[in-house]
Amino acid sequence: MPSSINHWSLPFPQADQRRHEVALTQAMQRVCASGSYILGAEVDAFETEFATYLGLSQVVGVASGTDAIELILRALGIGAGSKVAVPSFAPSAVAAGVARSGAAPECVDIEPGTFTLCPEALDALLTSPRGRGVKAAVVVHLYGHPADWESLQRVADAHGIELLEDCAQAHGAMWHGRPVGTLGRVAAFSFYPTKNLAALGDAGAVATNDPELAERVRMIRQYGWKERYVSEEAGVNSRLDELQAAVLRVKLGALDESILQRRRLAAEYDARLVGSRVVTAPMVRGGCEHAYHQYVVRSERRDALMLHLQRAGIPVAALYPVPLHRQRAFGEGNELLLESDRAAAAVVSLPMHPYLSEGAVGAVLKAIERFEHEGS
């Protein structure tokens, strides 16, 4: 039987639930006893507490991060007949949220070092015939690394489009001292169970300093109601439930500590991977603080490396194996997006979460070293 790093560490998110077990049980019992299960006191409290954490005035709880993207675009009046630029190397949930708004996703290439939306590629799209009708761009802070916001904002301003933040993987990341989610007009968050701030099911939020935009999202998330049972427009059912809000309130207090631990583990990986001939460690842009939702390396021998690590009992993944422009739902596969294609062929997510032991990290690094020596 292969050895496993789980000999030293519980897998995430189970370890997270165990840490907070007493508080989570109390929170869920509180909700069950309240008799209020949808958009009640727990949701109100979480929205206020998460807004305070971010330093914003408005947070609107919704059912998922994908819903958050859709609701933002609908609240901005961006839908059928419009296009929205998205990084091609990103979760398909990003493009799905755009498509559900009625707008068409338009794939754009990424920066090779950070895997985030490339400002030059966005500018090239917007100055080309393909850029006609693009009303917004979704800026994904992929793996927890902030995108080049200043450069992207210059491009957006020059072309008169909206920039939306997708912070689904970036809770706690910082861009020049500012939390991601506060860099532009509005941001989408996911609290899927594997995220840095994790619910026990699907959950999401929209964050903004624009009270009118927040009110529009609140209305759309619940059937378009301004008053109960009376729809001003055709909204949806995308409500954060009380149980998930109560869970998120418990975990929010530990978020900064858990991200610091992710950074410590990343530093250990970084130090041992210097000079490796088979993997390239992730870079961090100057002025940015990575949240390390994922610790992602590149390898020209990706498939062989992944097989070697899996045989050693080490859980690894290729996030994401097919760029959006090559997925039937979102592209024709004929765009020339070289960096997205290269990233998809080379990335490996190594084990990363705040409950990972130093022994487990050491086991991963030793396995990579064995692969390097066996191949030399």
mmCIF file with all atom_site columns, C-alpha atoms in Angstrom, residues 17 20 23-24 27-28 30-31 42 46 197-201 241-252:
data_model
loop_
_atom_site.group_PDB
_atom_site.id
_atom_site.type_symbol
_atom_site.label_atom_id
_atom_site.label_alt_id
_atom_site.label_comp_id
_atom_site.label_asym_id
_atom_site.label_entity_id
_atom_site.label_seq_id
_atom_site.pdbx_PDB_ins_code
_atom_site.Cartn_x
_atom_site.Cartn_y
_atom_site.Cartn_z
_atom_site.occupancy
_atom_site.B_iso_or_equiv
_atom_site.pdbx_formal_charge
_atom_site.auth_seq_id
_atom_site.auth_comp_id
_atom_site.auth_asym_id
_atom_site.auth_atom_id
_atom_site.pdbx_PDB_model_num
ATOM 1  C CA . GLN A 1 17  ? -14.905 21.077 10.740 1.00 0.00 ? 17  GLN A CA 1
ATOM 2  C CA . HIS A 1 20  ? -14.636 24.275 14.972 1.00 0.00 ? 20  HIS A CA 1
ATOM 3  C CA . ALA A 1 23  ? -18.883 26.194 17.895 1.00 0.00 ? 23  ALA A CA 1
ATOM 4  C CA . LEU A 1 24  ? -20.428 24.819 14.704 1.00 0.00 ? 24  LEU A CA 1
ATOM 5  C CA . ALA A 1 27  ? -24.433 27.622 15.807 1.00 0.00 ? 27  ALA A CA 1
ATOM 6  C CA . MET A 1 28  ? -26.506 25.020 13.988 1.00 0.00 ? 28  MET A CA 1
ATOM 7  C CA . ARG A 1 30  ? -29.209 28.003 17.423 1.00 0.00 ? 30  ARG A CA 1
ATOM 8  C CA . VAL A 1 31  ? -30.554 28.129 13.882 1.00 0.00 ? 31  VAL A CA 1
ATOM 9  C CA . GLU A 1 42  ? -27.786 34.836 10.891 1.00 0.00 ? 42  GLU A CA 1
ATOM 10 C CA . PHE A 1 46  ? -22.843 37.461 8.550  1.00 0.00 ? 46  PHE A CA 1
ATOM 11 C CA . LEU A 1 197 ? -13.591 30.652 4.131  1.00 0.00 ? 197 LEU A CA 1
ATOM 12 C CA . ALA A 1 198 ? -15.792 27.592 3.788  1.00 0.00 ? 198 ALA A CA 1
ATOM 13 C CA . ALA A 1 199 ? -19.431 26.784 4.353  1.00 0.00 ? 199 ALA A CA 1
ATOM 14 C CA . LEU A 1 200 ? -20.814 23.255 4.711  1.00 0.00 ? 200 LEU A CA 1
ATOM 15 C CA . GLY A 1 201 ? -22.432 23.461 1.293  1.00 0.00 ? 201 GLY A CA 1
ATOM 16 C CA . ASP A 1 241 ? -29.597 30.077 4.083  1.00 0.00 ? 241 ASP A CA 1
ATOM 17 C CA . GLU A 1 242 ? -29.340 30.585 7.833  1.00 0.00 ? 242 GLU A CA 1
ATOM 18 C CA . LEU A 1 243 ? -27.350 27.403 8.538  1.00 0.00 ? 243 LEU A CA 1
ATOM 19 C CA . GLN A 1 244 ? -24.601 28.331 6.086  1.00 0.00 ? 244 GLN A CA 1
ATOM 20 C CA . ALA A 1 245 ? -24.488 31.909 7.389  1.00 0.00 ? 245 ALA A CA 1
ATOM 21 C CA . ALA A 1 246 ? -24.127 30.625 10.956 1.00 0.00 ? 246 ALA A CA 1
ATOM 22 C CA . VAL A 1 247 ? -21.277 28.322 9.874  1.00 0.00 ? 247 VAL A CA 1
ATOM 23 C CA . LEU A 1 248 ? -19.517 31.177 8.072  1.00 0.00 ? 248 LEU A CA 1
ATOM 24 C CA . ARG A 1 249 ? -19.800 33.414 11.135 1.00 0.00 ? 249 ARG A CA 1
ATOM 25 C CA . VAL A 1 250 ? -17.950 30.799 13.187 1.00 0.00 ? 250 VAL A CA 1
ATOM 26 C CA . LYS A 1 251 ? -15.171 30.382 10.639 1.00 0.00 ? 251 LYS A CA 1
ATOM 27 C CA . LEU A 1 252 ? -14.706 34.050 9.752  1.00 0.00 ? 252 LEU A CA 1
#
